Coordinates of C-alpha atoms and ligand atoms in Angstrom, one line a residue:
X1 CA 15.3 138.6 213.0
X2 CA 12.6 139.0 215.5
X3 CA 9.5 139.6 215.0
X4 CA 8.0 142.9 215.5
X5 CA 6.1 143.1 219.0
X6 CA 1.5 143.7 219.1
X7 CA 0.1 145.1 222.6
X8 CA -3.0 145.3 223.2
X9 CA -5.4 145.0 226.1
X10 CA -9.1 145.1 227.2
X11 CA -10.8 146.2 230.0
X12 CA -12.4 143.0 232.1
X13 CA -16.3 144.4 231.3
X14 CA -17.1 141.2 231.3
X15 CA -19.2 139.1 228.7
X16 CA -17.7 140.1 225.4
X17 CA -19.4 140.5 223.2
X18 CA -20.1 140.8 218.8
X19 CA -18.5 144.4 218.7
X20 CA -15.4 142.9 220.3
X21 CA -15.1 139.8 218.6
X22 CA -15.3 141.1 215.2
X23 CA -14.3 145.0 215.9
X24 CA -10.9 143.9 218.2
X25 CA -10.4 140.0 218.6
X26 CA -10.7 138.5 215.2
X27 CA -8.0 141.0 213.9
X28 CA -5.6 140.2 217.3
X29 CA -6.3 136.8 216.4
X30 CA -4.8 137.3 212.7
X31 CA -1.9 138.8 214.0
X32 CA -0.5 136.0 216.1
X33 CA 1.8 134.4 213.0
X34 CA 3.2 137.0 211.8
X35 CA 4.1 139.7 215.5
X36 CA 5.5 138.9 219.0
X37 CA 2.3 139.3 220.7
X38 CA 1.5 140.6 224.3
X39 CA -2.6 140.4 225.3
X40 CA -3.0 141.4 228.2
X41 CA -6.1 142.1 230.8
X42 CA -6.3 145.3 232.0
X43 CA -7.6 144.6 235.3
X44 CA -6.1 148.2 236.8
X45 CA -7.1 150.2 234.5
X46 CA -10.8 149.2 235.5
X47 CA -10.4 150.7 238.6
X48 CA -9.8 154.0 237.0
X49 CA -13.6 154.4 236.4
X50 CA -16.0 154.3 240.4
X51 CA -18.0 151.4 238.3
X52 CA -21.7 151.3 239.5
X53 CA -24.4 149.2 237.8
X54 CA -23.2 146.1 237.7
X55 CA -19.7 146.9 236.6
X56 CA -16.5 147.2 237.6
X57 CA -14.6 150.3 239.0
X58 CA -12.6 151.5 242.6
X59 CA -15.8 151.0 244.0
X60 CA -17.5 147.7 243.1
X61 CA -14.7 145.1 243.1
X62 CA -17.1 142.4 243.7
X63 CA -16.9 140.9 240.0
X64 CA -13.5 141.4 238.9
X65 CA -11.8 138.0 239.1
X66 CA -14.5 136.2 237.2
X67 CA -14.8 138.9 235.0
X68 CA -10.7 138.3 233.8
X69 CA -11.5 134.8 234.0
X70 CA -14.6 135.5 231.8
X71 CA -12.6 137.3 229.2
X72 CA -9.1 134.9 228.9
X73 CA -12.5 132.1 228.1
X74 CA -13.8 134.2 225.8
X75 CA -10.3 135.4 224.7
X76 CA -9.0 131.7 223.8
X77 CA -12.7 130.5 223.0
X78 CA -11.9 132.7 219.8
X79 CA -8.7 131.8 218.7
X80 CA -5.6 133.7 220.5
X81 CA -3.6 130.8 221.4
X82 CA -1.6 130.9 224.2
X83 CA 1.1 128.6 222.8
X84 CA 1.5 131.8 220.2
X85 CA 1.4 134.6 222.1
X86 CA 1.9 136.4 225.4
X87 CA -1.7 136.0 226.8
X88 CA -2.2 137.4 230.9
X89 CA -3.5 139.6 233.4
X90 CA -2.0 142.9 233.9
X91 CA -1.6 143.6 237.3
X92 CA 0.3 140.2 237.0
X93 CA 3.5 142.1 235.7
X94 CA 4.2 144.3 238.7
X95 CA 6.5 145.7 235.7
X96 CA 3.9 147.8 234.3
X97 CA 3.4 149.7 237.7
X98 CA 7.1 150.7 238.3
X99 CA 6.7 152.2 234.8
X100 CA 4.0 152.8 235.4
X101 CA 5.2 155.5 238.5
X102 CA 8.3 156.3 236.2
X103 CA 6.2 157.5 233.7
X104 CA 4.5 159.4 235.7
X105 CA 7.5 161.9 236.6
X106 CA 8.0 162.6 233.4
X107 CA 4.7 163.2 231.5
X108 CA 3.0 166.6 231.5
X109 CA -0.3 167.5 233.4
X110 CA -0.9 169.1 230.0
X111 CA -0.9 166.0 228.1
X112 CA -3.5 164.2 230.4
X113 CA -5.7 167.4 231.0
X114 CA -5.7 168.2 227.0
X115 CA -6.6 164.2 227.1
X116 CA -10.1 163.7 225.3
X117 CA -10.7 160.5 226.2
X118 CA -10.3 161.4 229.8
X119 CA -13.1 164.2 228.9
X120 CA -15.3 161.3 227.9
X121 CA -14.8 159.3 230.6
X122 CA -15.9 162.2 233.4
X123 CA -19.0 163.1 231.4
X124 CA -20.1 159.6 230.4
X125 CA -19.7 158.1 233.6
X126 CA -20.9 161.6 235.6
X127 CA -18.0 160.7 237.9
X128 CA -17.7 163.7 240.6
X129 CA -14.4 163.3 241.5
X130 CA -12.3 162.3 238.8
X131 CA -8.9 160.4 240.9
X132 CA -5.6 160.5 239.9
X133 CA -5.3 157.3 238.6
X134 CA -8.3 158.4 235.9
X135 CA -6.2 161.4 234.7
X136 CA -2.9 159.0 234.7
X137 CA -5.3 156.6 232.5
X138 CA -2.8 156.7 228.8
X139 CA 0.5 156.7 231.6
X140 CA -0.2 153.4 232.7
X141 CA -1.5 152.5 229.5
X142 CA 1.7 153.9 227.8
X143 CA 3.6 151.9 230.1
X144 CA 1.9 148.4 229.5
X145 CA 3.2 148.9 225.7
X146 CA 6.6 150.2 226.6
X147 CA 7.5 147.5 228.9
X148 CA 7.3 145.4 225.7
X149 CA 8.4 147.3 223.2
X150 CA 5.2 147.0 221.8
X151 CA 5.4 148.4 217.9
X152 CA 2.4 148.0 217.1
X153 CA -1.1 148.5 218.9
X154 CA -4.3 146.8 217.2
X155 CA -7.0 149.0 218.7
X156 CA -10.0 151.2 217.7
X157 CA -10.2 154.7 216.5
X158 CA -11.2 155.4 219.8
X159 CA -8.0 155.3 221.1
X160 CA -5.8 156.6 218.7
X161 CA -5.7 159.3 221.3
X162 CA -4.1 157.1 224.0
X163 CA -1.2 155.1 221.4
X164 CA 0.0 159.0 220.0
X165 CA 0.5 159.7 223.6
X166 CA 2.3 156.6 223.6
X167 CA 4.5 157.5 221.4
X168 CA 5.2 160.9 222.3
X169 CA 6.4 159.8 225.8
X170 CA 8.8 157.0 224.1
X171 CA 10.4 160.0 222.5
X172 CA 10.4 162.1 225.0
X173 CA 11.2 159.8 227.5
X174 CA 14.6 158.6 224.8
X175 CA 15.7 162.8 224.4
X176 CA 15.7 163.2 227.9
X177 CA 18.1 160.4 228.5
X178 CA 19.8 160.1 224.9
X179 CA 19.2 156.7 224.5
X180 CA 16.4 154.9 221.7
X181 CA 15.2 152.5 224.4
X182 CA 11.5 152.0 223.7
X183 CA 10.1 152.0 220.0
X184 CA 7.9 154.5 218.4
X185 CA 4.6 153.1 219.0
X186 CA 2.0 153.2 216.2
X187 CA -1.5 152.4 216.1
X188 CA -3.3 149.1 213.6
X189 CA -7.0 150.8 213.2
X190 CA -9.3 148.2 212.9
X191 CA -10.8 148.6 209.6
X192 CA -13.6 146.4 210.5
X193 CA -16.8 148.8 210.4
X194 CA -18.2 150.2 213.9
X195 CA -20.7 146.9 214.2
X196 CA -24.4 148.4 214.8
X197 CA -26.6 147.3 218.0
X198 CA -29.7 145.5 218.0
X199 CA -31.4 148.7 218.2
X200 CA -30.0 151.3 215.6
X201 CA -27.6 150.5 212.6
X202 CA -26.7 153.9 213.7
X203 CA -25.5 153.4 217.7
X204 CA -22.6 150.8 218.1
X205 CA -22.6 147.9 219.4
X206 CA -22.1 148.1 223.3
X207 CA -22.2 146.7 226.8
X208 CA -23.1 149.9 228.7
X209 CA -26.2 150.2 226.2
X210 CA -27.5 147.3 226.5
X211 CA -27.8 147.0 222.7
X212 CA -25.3 143.5 222.4
X213 CA -25.8 139.7 221.3
X214 CA -22.7 138.7 223.6
X215 CA -20.9 135.3 222.8
X216 CA -21.9 133.5 226.4
X217 CA -25.3 133.2 225.3
X218 CA -27.1 130.5 224.1
X219 CA -28.5 129.3 220.1
X220 CA -32.5 130.2 221.8
X221 CA -30.9 133.6 223.2
X222 CA -29.0 134.6 220.2
X223 CA -32.1 133.4 218.1
X224 CA -34.3 136.3 220.7
X225 CA -31.8 139.0 220.8
X226 CA -32.1 138.6 216.9
X227 CA -36.0 138.9 216.7
X228 CA -35.6 142.5 218.9
X229 CA -33.9 143.5 216.0
X230 CA -34.9 147.0 215.0
X231 CA -36.4 146.4 211.5
X232 CA -37.5 148.8 208.9
X233 CA -40.8 150.3 210.4
X234 CA -42.8 150.7 207.5
X235 CA -43.1 146.9 206.3
X236 CA -45.9 145.6 209.0
X237 CA -46.7 142.9 206.4
X238 CA -44.9 140.1 204.7
X239 CA -45.2 141.0 201.3
X240 CA -44.8 144.9 202.2
X241 CA -41.8 146.1 200.4
X242 CA -38.7 147.0 202.5
X243 CA -36.4 149.1 202.9
X244 CA -32.4 147.5 204.1
X245 CA -30.4 150.2 204.5
X246 CA -31.5 150.9 207.8
X247 CA -32.5 147.4 209.1
X248 CA -30.1 145.7 211.2
X249 CA -31.0 142.6 210.6
X250 CA -29.9 143.4 207.1
X251 CA -26.5 145.0 208.6
X252 CA -26.0 141.4 210.5
X253 CA -26.8 139.6 206.9
X254 CA -23.8 141.6 205.5
X255 CA -21.5 140.6 207.6
X256 CA -23.0 136.4 208.4
X257 CA -24.6 135.9 205.3
X258 CA -22.2 137.6 202.9
X259 CA -22.3 136.0 199.5
X260 CA -26.6 136.5 199.6
X261 CA -27.0 139.5 200.5
X262 CA -27.7 140.6 196.6
X263 CA -30.8 138.0 197.1
X264 CA -31.8 139.3 200.8
X265 CA -31.9 142.7 199.8
X266 CA -33.7 142.3 196.3
X267 CA -36.3 140.0 197.8
X268 CA -36.9 142.7 200.8
X269 CA -37.2 145.4 198.3
X270 CA -39.7 143.4 196.6
X271 CA -41.8 142.1 199.6
X272 CA -41.0 138.9 198.7
X273 CA -39.4 138.0 202.5
X274 CA -41.0 138.6 205.7
X275 CA -38.9 140.0 208.6
X276 CA -40.0 136.2 210.3
X277 CA -38.1 134.3 208.5
X278 CA -35.4 137.1 207.5
X279 CA -34.9 136.9 210.9
X280 CA -35.1 132.9 211.3
X281 CA -31.9 132.7 208.6
X282 CA -29.7 135.5 210.3
X283 CA -30.3 133.4 213.6
X284 CA -29.1 129.9 211.6
X285 CA -26.1 131.3 210.1
X286 CA -25.2 133.6 213.2
X287 CA -25.0 130.7 215.8
X288 CA -23.5 128.3 212.9
X289 CA -20.2 130.9 213.5
X290 CA -20.7 131.4 216.9
X291 CA -20.8 127.2 217.0
X292 CA -17.2 127.1 217.4
X293 CA -16.6 130.1 219.7
X294 CA -19.5 128.6 222.4
X295 CA -18.5 124.9 221.9
X296 CA -14.3 125.9 223.4
X297 CA -16.2 128.0 225.4
X298 CA -17.5 125.5 227.6
X299 CA -14.7 123.7 227.3
X300 CA -12.3 126.2 228.9
X301 CA -15.5 127.1 231.5
X302 CA -15.3 124.2 232.2
X303 CA -11.9 123.5 233.7
X304 CA -10.7 127.3 235.4
X305 CA -7.9 126.2 236.8
X306 CA -6.6 125.2 233.5
X307 CA -7.8 129.1 232.5
X308 CA -5.3 130.6 236.1
X309 CA -2.5 128.3 234.4
X310 CA -3.1 129.7 230.7
X311 CA -2.6 133.1 232.4
X312 CA -0.1 132.2 235.0
X313 CA 2.0 131.3 232.1
X314 CA 1.5 133.9 229.7
X315 CA 2.7 136.1 233.0
X316 CA 6.1 134.5 233.2
X317 CA 7.2 135.0 230.0
X318 CA 6.2 138.8 229.6
X319 CA 7.9 139.0 232.8
X320 CA 11.2 138.3 231.6
X321 CA 10.4 140.5 228.5
X322 CA 9.3 143.4 230.7
X323 CA 12.3 143.0 233.8
X324 CA 14.5 143.5 231.1
X325 CA 13.1 146.8 229.7
X326 CA 13.1 147.7 233.4
X327 CA 16.9 147.1 234.5
X328 CA 17.5 148.5 231.0
X329 CA 15.8 151.9 232.4
X330 CA 16.9 152.5 235.9
X331 CA 20.2 151.9 234.4
X332 CA 19.8 155.0 231.9
X333 CA 18.0 156.8 234.4
X334 CA 21.0 156.4 236.9
X335 CA 19.0 154.6 239.5
X336 CA 21.1 152.9 242.2
X337 CA 20.9 149.1 241.1
X338 CA 19.4 146.1 243.2
X339 CA 21.3 143.7 243.8
X340 CA 19.3 141.1 245.4
X341 CA 18.7 140.3 241.8
X342 CA 15.1 139.5 242.3
X343 CA 14.7 141.6 238.9
Ligands
AMP401 P1 -14.0 148.2 224.8 O1 -15.6 147.0 225.3 O2 -15.1 149.6 224.4 O3 -13.4 148.5 225.4 O4 -14.0 147.9 223.2 C1 -12.7 146.9 223.5 C2 -12.4 146.5 221.5 O5 -13.3 146.2 221.3 C3 -12.0 147.7 221.7 O6 -10.4 148.0 220.5 C4 -12.8 148.1 220.1 O7 -12.8 149.2 219.4 C5 -13.8 147.1 220.7 N1 -15.1 147.1 220.4 C6 -16.1 147.2 221.0 N2 -17.4 148.1 220.3 C7 -17.0 147.7 219.4 C8 -18.4 148.3 218.1 N3 -19.3 148.2 218.4 N4 -17.9 147.8 216.9 C9 -16.3 147.9 216.9 N5 -15.4 147.9 217.4 C10 -16.2 147.6 218.8
LIG402 N1 -7.8 151.7 226.9 C1 -8.1 150.7 226.6 C2 -9.9 150.6 225.9 O1 -10.4 150.7 226.7 C3 -7.4 149.1 226.6 C4 -5.6 149.5 227.5 C5 -5.3 149.4 228.6 C6 -5.2 148.9 226.3 N2 -3.9 149.2 227.9 C7 -3.9 149.4 227.0 C8 -5.4 149.0 224.7 C9 -2.7 149.0 226.0 C10 -3.8 148.2 223.5 C11 -2.2 148.5 224.7 O2 -10.2 149.3 225.1

């Protein structure tokens, strides 16, 4: 029996941080044996917003290619395995663009206008004149998923509306043309609680907020980030009793020192542990956990050609599947066949 398919993508925003790793990538890595996986870096999607302030967008394309490479390196360093999964760049599969065009004919404008992420993006990036591509963001995402006939999409809660629209579009297409061509796609919500930012347990770690720890940092830089973490403001001296629940350092001990949290909490509350030592202990554990990833990252970084080759192999595998889907789509819609046999 053939495996069910998993598809997911990330925008090439630059360095991956602990939020991406713990909230998404670790989960992708664990899905690789059970499913036929397609993981892609969505360079086209990164052009839906204008960019600026160091972020890629249609007005700021300088670092796009470098970001794609860096993301591929992070993914593989974290354990995505090109032998088991297809790892590639979205725009290397032009069939995605063709399917996006076809889907754009059957996507009701109302669905796009009602999409909550569209409104959020327009306001959070303060976009004065949203583009046609931004409005169509979920249609492109649906093409990303359905071109490989993805059954499951591992994403965070923020992406749920997009995956639901993908499913609605698949059903609409199947109904319009009387054929079960596309699967009923489902989100696989990542269960990991939100990873907090350096500044507060109530804020999400994110690159745009600048409260993140990138995988690419050195061990010293990581220790410095940990020194800057928000701790209990009323614990001033080492022997003052502390309140671990609002403390970012404690939140990360719950991830990196799971077995010690009982002791850490008790010592903090009793005033038997100071923040300086507590941070030093966290830096050691976090750096130990990240060491193999960083090591692998260095190896891959030293050979970018090899990484581009891997991405090219991934795209070639993905295109085989995608061109089969497109052939069926064209046939189903009575588009005249291409006699040249090129896809
Ligand atoms: P983004 O860079 O926001 O597009 O996120 C890429 C992936 O990482 C998505 O699946 C997010 O749900 C996940 N992610 C990003 N930041 C966090 C965070 N602070 N905690 C948990 N997951 C996150
Ligand atoms: N919109 C997703 C995000 O911002 C990225 C993405 C694009 C995606 N295409 C996808 C995710 C297809 C899953 C499947 O995180």
